[in-house]
Tab-separated table of N, CA and C in Angstrom:
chain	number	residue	atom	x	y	z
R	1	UNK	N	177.456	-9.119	-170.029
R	1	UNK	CA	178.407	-8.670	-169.038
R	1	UNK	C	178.321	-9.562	-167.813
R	2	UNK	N	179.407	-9.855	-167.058
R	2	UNK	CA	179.435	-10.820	-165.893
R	2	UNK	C	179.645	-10.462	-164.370
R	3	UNK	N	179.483	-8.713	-165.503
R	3	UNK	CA	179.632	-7.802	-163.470
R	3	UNK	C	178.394	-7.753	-163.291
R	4	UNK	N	178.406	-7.734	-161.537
R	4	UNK	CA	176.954	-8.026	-160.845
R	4	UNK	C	177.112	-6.515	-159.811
R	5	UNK	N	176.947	-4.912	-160.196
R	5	UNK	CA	177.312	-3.753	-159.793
R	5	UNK	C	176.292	-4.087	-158.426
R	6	UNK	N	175.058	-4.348	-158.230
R	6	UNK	CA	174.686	-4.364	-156.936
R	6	UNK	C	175.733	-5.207	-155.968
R	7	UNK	N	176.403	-6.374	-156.129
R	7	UNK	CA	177.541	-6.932	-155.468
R	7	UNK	C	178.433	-6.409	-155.137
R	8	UNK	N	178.902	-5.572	-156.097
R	8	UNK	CA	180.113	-4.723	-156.020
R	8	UNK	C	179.580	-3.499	-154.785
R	9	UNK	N	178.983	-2.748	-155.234
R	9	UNK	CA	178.384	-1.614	-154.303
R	9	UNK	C	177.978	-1.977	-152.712
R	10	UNK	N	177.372	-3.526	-152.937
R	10	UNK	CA	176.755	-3.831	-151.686
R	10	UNK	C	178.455	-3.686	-150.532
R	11	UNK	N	179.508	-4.744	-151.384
R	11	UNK	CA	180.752	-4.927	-150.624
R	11	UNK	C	181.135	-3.508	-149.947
R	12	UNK	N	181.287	-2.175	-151.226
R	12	UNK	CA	182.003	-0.894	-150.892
R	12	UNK	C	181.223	-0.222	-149.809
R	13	UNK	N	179.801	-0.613	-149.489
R	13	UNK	CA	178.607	0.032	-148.342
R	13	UNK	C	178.806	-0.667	-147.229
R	14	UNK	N	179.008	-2.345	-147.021
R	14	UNK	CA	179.696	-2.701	-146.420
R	14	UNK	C	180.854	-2.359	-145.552
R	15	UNK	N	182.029	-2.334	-146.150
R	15	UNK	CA	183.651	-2.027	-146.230
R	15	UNK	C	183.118	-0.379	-145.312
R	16	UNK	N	182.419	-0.015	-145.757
R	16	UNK	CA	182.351	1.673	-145.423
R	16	UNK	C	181.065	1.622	-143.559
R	17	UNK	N	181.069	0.110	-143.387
R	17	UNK	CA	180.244	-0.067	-142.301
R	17	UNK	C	178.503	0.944	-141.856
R	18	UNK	N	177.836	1.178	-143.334
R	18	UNK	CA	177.035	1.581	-143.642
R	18	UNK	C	175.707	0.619	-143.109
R	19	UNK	N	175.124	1.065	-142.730
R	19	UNK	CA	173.675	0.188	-142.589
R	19	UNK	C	172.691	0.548	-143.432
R	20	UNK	N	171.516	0.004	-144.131
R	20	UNK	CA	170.820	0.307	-145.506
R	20	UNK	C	170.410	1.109	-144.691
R	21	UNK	N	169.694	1.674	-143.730
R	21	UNK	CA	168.871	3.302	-143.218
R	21	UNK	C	170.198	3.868	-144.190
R	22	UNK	N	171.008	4.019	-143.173
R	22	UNK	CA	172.031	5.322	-143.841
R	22	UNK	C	172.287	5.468	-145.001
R	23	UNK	N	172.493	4.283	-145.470
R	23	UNK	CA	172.958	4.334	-147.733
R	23	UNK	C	171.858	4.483	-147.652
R	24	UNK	N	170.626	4.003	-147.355
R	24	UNK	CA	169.303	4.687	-148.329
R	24	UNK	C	169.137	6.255	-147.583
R	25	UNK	N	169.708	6.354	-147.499
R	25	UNK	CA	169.342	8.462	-146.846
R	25	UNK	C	170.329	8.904	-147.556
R	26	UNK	N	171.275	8.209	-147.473
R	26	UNK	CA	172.321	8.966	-148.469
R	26	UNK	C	171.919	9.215	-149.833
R	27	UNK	N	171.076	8.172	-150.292
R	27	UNK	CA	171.133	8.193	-151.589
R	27	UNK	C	169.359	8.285	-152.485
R	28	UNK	N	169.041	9.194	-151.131
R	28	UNK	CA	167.560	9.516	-150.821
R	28	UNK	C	166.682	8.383	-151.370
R	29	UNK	N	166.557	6.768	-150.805
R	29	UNK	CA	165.728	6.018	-151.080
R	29	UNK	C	165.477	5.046	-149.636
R	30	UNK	N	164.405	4.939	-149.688
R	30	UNK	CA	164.083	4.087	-148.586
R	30	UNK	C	165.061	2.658	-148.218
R	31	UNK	N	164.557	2.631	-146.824
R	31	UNK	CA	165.931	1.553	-146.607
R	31	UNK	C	165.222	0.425	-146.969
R	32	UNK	N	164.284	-0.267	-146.821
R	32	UNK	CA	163.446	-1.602	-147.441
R	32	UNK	C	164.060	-1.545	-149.396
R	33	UNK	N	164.136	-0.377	-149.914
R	33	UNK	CA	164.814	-0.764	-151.504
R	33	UNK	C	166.544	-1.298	-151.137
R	34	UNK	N	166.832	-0.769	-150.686
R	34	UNK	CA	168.802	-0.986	-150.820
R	34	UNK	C	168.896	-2.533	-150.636
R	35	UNK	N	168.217	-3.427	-150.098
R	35	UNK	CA	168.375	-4.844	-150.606
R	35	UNK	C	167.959	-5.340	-152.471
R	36	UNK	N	166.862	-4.691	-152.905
R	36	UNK	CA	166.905	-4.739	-154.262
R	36	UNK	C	167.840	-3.895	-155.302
R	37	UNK	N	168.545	-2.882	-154.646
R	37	UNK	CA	169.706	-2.231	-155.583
R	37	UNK	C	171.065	-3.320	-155.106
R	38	UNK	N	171.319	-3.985	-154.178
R	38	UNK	CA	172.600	-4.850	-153.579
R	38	UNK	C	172.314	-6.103	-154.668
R	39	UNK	N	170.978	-6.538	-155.256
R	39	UNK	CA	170.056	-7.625	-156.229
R	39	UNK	C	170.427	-7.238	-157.584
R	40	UNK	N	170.396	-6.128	-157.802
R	40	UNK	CA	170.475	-5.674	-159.186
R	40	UNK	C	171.942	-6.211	-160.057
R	41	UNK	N	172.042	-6.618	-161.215
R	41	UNK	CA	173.036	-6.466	-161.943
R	41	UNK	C	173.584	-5.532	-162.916
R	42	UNK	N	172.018	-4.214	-163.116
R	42	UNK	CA	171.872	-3.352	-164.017
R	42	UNK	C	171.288	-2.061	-163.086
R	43	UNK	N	171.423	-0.964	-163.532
R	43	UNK	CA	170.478	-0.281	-163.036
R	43	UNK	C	171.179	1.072	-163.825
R	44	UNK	N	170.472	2.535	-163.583
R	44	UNK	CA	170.434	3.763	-164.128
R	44	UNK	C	171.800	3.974	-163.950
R	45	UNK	N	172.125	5.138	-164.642
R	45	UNK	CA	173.221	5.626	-164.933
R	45	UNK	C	172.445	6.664	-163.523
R	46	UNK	N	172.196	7.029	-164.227
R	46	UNK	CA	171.898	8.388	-162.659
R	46	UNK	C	172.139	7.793	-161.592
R	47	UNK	N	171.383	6.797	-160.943
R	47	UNK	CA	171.473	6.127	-159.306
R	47	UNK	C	173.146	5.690	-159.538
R	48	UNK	N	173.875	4.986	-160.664
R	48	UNK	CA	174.852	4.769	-160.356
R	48	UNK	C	175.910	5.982	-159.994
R	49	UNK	N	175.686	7.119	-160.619
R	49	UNK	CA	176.427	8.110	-160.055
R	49	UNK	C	176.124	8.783	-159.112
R	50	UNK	N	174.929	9.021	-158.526
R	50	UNK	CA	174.589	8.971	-157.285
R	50	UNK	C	175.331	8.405	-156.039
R	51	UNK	N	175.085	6.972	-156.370
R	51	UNK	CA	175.858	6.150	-155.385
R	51	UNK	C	177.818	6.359	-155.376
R	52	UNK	N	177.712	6.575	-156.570
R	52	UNK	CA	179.126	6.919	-156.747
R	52	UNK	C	179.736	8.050	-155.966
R	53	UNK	N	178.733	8.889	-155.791
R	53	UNK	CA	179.566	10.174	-155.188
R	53	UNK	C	179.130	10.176	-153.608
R	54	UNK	N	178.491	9.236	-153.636
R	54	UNK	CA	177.876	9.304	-152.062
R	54	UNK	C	179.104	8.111	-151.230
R	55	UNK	N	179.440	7.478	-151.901
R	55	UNK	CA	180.341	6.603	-151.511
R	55	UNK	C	182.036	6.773	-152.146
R	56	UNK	N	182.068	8.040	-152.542
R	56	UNK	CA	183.427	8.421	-153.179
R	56	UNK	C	184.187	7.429	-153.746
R	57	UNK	N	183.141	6.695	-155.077
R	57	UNK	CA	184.101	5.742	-155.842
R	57	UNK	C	183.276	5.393	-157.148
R	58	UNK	N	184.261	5.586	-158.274
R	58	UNK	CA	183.900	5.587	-159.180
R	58	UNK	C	183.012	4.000	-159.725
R	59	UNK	N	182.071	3.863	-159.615
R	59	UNK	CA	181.903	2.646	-160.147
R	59	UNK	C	181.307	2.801	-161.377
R	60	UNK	N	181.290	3.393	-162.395
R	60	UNK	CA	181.164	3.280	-164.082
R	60	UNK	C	182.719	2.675	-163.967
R	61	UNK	N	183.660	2.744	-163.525
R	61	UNK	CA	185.503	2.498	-164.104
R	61	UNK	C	184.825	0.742	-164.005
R	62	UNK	N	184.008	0.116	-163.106
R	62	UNK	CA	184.042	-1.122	-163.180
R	62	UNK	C	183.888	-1.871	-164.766
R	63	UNK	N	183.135	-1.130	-165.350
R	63	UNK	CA	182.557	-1.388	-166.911
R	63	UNK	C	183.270	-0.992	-167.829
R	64	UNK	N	184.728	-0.180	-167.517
R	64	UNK	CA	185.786	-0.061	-168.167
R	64	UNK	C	186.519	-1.047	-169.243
R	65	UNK	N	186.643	-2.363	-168.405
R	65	UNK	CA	187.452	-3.341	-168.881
R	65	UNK	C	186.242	-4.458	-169.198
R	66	UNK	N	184.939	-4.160	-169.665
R	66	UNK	CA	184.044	-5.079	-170.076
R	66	UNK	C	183.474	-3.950	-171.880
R	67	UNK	N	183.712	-4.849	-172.876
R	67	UNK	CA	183.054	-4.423	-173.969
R	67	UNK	C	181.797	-3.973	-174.109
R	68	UNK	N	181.469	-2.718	-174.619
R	68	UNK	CA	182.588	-2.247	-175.304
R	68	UNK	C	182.821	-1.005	-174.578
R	69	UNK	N	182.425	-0.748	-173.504
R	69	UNK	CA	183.418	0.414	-172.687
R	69	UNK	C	184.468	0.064	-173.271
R	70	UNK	N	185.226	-0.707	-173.280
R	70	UNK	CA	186.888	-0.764	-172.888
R	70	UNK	C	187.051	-0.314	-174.373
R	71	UNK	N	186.636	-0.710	-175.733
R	71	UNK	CA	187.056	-0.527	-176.742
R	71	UNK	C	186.757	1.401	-177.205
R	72	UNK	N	185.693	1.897	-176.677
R	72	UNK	CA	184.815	3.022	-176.968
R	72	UNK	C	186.126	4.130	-175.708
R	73	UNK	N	186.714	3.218	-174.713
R	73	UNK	CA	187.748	4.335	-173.453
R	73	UNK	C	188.618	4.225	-174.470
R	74	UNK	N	189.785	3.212	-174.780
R	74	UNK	CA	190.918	2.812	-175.450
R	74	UNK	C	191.078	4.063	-176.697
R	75	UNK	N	189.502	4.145	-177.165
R	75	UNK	CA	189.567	4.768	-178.841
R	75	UNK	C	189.686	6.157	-178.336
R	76	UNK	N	189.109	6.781	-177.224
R	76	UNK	CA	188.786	8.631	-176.881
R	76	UNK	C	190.276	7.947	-176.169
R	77	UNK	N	190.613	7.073	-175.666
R	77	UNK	CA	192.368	7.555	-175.013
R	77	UNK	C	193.451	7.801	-175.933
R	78	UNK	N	193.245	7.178	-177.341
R	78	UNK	CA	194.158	7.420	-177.847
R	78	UNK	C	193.801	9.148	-179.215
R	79	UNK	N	192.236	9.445	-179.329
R	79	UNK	CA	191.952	10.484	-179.570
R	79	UNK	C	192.932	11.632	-178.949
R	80	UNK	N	192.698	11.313	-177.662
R	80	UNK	CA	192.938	12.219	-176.807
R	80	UNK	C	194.592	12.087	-176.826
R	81	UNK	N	195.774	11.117	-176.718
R	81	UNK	CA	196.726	11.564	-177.008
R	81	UNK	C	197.101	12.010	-178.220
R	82	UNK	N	196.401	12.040	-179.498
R	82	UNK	CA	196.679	12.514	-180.711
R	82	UNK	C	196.545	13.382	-180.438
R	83	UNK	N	195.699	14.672	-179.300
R	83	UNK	CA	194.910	15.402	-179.606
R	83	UNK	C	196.493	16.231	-178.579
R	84	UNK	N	197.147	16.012	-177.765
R	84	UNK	CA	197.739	16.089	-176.591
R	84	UNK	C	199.125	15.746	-177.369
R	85	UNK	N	199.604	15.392	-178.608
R	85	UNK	CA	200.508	15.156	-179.280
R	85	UNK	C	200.465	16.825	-180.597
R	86	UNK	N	199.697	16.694	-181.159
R	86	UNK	CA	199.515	18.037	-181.799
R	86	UNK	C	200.136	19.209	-180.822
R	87	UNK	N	198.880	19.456	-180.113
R	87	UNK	CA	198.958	20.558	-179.122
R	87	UNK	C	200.451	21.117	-178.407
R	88	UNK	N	201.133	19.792	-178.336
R	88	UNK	CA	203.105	20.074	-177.821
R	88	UNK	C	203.331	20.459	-179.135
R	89	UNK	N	203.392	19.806	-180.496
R	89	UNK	CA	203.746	19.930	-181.171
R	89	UNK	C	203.928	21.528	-182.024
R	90	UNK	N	202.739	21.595	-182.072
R	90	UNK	CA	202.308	23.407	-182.009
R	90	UNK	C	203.221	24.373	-180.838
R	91	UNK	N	203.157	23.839	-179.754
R	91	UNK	CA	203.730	24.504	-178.475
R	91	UNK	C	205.070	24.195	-178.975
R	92	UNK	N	205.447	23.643	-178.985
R	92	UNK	CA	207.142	23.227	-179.524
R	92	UNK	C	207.561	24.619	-181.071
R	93	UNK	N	206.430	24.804	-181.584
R	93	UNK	CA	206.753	25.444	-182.953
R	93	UNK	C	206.385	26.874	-182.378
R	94	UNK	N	205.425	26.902	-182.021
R	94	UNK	CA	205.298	28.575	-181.176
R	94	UNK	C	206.494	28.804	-180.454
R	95	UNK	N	207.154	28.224	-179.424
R	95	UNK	CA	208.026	28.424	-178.895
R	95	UNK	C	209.254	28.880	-179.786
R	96	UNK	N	209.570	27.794	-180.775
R	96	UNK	CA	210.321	28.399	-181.352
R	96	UNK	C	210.319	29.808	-182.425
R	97	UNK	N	209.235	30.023	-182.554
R	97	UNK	CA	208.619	31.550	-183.498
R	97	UNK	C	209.024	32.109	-182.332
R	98	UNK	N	208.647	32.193	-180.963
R	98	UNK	CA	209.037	33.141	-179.994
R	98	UNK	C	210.489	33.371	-179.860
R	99	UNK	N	211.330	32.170	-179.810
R	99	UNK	CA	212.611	32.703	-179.758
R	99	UNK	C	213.124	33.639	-181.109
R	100	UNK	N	212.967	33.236	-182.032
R	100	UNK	CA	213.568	33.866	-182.888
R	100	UNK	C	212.990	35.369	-183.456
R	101	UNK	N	211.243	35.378	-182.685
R	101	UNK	CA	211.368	36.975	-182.609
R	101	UNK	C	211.989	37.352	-181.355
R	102	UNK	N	212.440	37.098	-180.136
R	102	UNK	CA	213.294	37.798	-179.210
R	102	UNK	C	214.391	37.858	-179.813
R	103	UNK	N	215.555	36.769	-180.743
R	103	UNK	CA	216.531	37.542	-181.521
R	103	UNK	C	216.087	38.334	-182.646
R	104	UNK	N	215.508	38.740	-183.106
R	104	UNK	CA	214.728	39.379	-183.847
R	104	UNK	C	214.598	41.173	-183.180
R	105	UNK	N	213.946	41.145	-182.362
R	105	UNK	CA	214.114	42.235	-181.511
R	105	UNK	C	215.693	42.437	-180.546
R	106	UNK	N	216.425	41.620	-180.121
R	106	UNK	CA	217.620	42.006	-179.753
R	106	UNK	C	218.252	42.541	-181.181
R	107	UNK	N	218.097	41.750	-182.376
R	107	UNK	CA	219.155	42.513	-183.475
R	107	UNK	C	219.101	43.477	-183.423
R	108	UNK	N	217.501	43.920	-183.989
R	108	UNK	CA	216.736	45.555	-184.030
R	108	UNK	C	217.341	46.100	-183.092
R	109	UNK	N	217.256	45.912	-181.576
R	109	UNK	CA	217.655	47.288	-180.924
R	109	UNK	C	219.539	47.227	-180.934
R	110	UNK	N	220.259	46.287	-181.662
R	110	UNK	CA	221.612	46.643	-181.430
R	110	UNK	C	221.527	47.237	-182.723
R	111	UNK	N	220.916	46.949	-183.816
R	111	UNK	CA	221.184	47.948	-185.293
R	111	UNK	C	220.746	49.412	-184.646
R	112	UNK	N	219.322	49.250	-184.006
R	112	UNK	CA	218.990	51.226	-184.011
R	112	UNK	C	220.367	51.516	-182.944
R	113	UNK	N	220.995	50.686	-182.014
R	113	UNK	CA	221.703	51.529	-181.168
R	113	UNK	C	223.275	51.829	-181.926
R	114	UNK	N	223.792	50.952	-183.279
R	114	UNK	CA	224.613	50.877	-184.421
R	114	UNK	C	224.480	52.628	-185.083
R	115	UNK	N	223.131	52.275	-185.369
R	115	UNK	CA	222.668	53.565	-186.003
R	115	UNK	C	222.470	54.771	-185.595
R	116	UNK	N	222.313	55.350	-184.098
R	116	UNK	CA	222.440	56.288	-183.572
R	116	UNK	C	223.750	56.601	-183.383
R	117	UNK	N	224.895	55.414	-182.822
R	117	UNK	CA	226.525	55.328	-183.408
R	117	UNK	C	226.804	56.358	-184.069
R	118	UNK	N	226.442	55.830	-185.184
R	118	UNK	CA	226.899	56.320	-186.343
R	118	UNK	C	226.519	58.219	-186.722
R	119	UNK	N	225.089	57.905	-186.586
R	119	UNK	CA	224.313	59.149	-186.673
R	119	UNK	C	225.284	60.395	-185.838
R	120	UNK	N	225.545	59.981	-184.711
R	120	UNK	CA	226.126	60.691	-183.440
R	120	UNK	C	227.439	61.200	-184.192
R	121	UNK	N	228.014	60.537	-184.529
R	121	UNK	CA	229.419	60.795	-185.186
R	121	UNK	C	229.546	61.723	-186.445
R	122	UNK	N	228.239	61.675	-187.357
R	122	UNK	CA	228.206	62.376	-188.422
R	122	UNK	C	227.383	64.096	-187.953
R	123	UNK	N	227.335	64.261	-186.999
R	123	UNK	CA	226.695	65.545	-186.203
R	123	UNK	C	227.823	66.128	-186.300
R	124	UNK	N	229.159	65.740	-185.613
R	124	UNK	CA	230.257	66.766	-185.384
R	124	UNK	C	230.506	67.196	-186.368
């Protein structure tokens, strides 16, 4: 991979006019480390989401468009519209079972109200 995430992070702590005291309190680590996490090209999934939410930005999306994130997102994105294609599809067919029991029940109550009609008439 040719992303360097301490670079990236160092810029967004930067940009956010952070001084390492403060990102390292934020992100409960001493300020003498935050020059070796700004060094890093790798590091934990945990500290990266850490930092992620402490700085309100997703940085796993950076590893998105580097293999095989991108191939492993692409495959659950298109899971997921198969999955989001069914689901209307079903909704599309329920819907229509629903309409045709509401004519279903409008017939019924114009036959019983046919049939009391009738009933009514054969009393006299």
């Amino acid at each position: 991979m040719s992303i360097h995430i301490g670079q990236i992070i160092q810029a967004e702590v930067e940009s956010k006019k952070l001084t390492q005291k403060a990102f390292g309190a934020l992100i409960h680590k001493h300020e003498k480390t935050v020059p070796d996490i700004y060094e890093r090209t790798t590091m934990s999934i945990d500290l990266l989401i850490t930092i992620s939410a402490v700085l309100n930005k997703d940085f796993l999306s950076v590893f998105y468009n580097e293999e095989p994130m991108n191939r492993l997102r692409t495959d659950e994105i298109a899971k997921l519209n198969l999955q989001i294609q069914r689901v209307t599809e079903e909704n599309n067919r329920l819907q229509k079972e629903l309409d045709l029991s509401k004519n279903l029940v409008e017939t019924q109550k114009e036959l019983i109200s046919f049939v009391k009609d009738q009933l009514a008439q054969f009393k006299f």
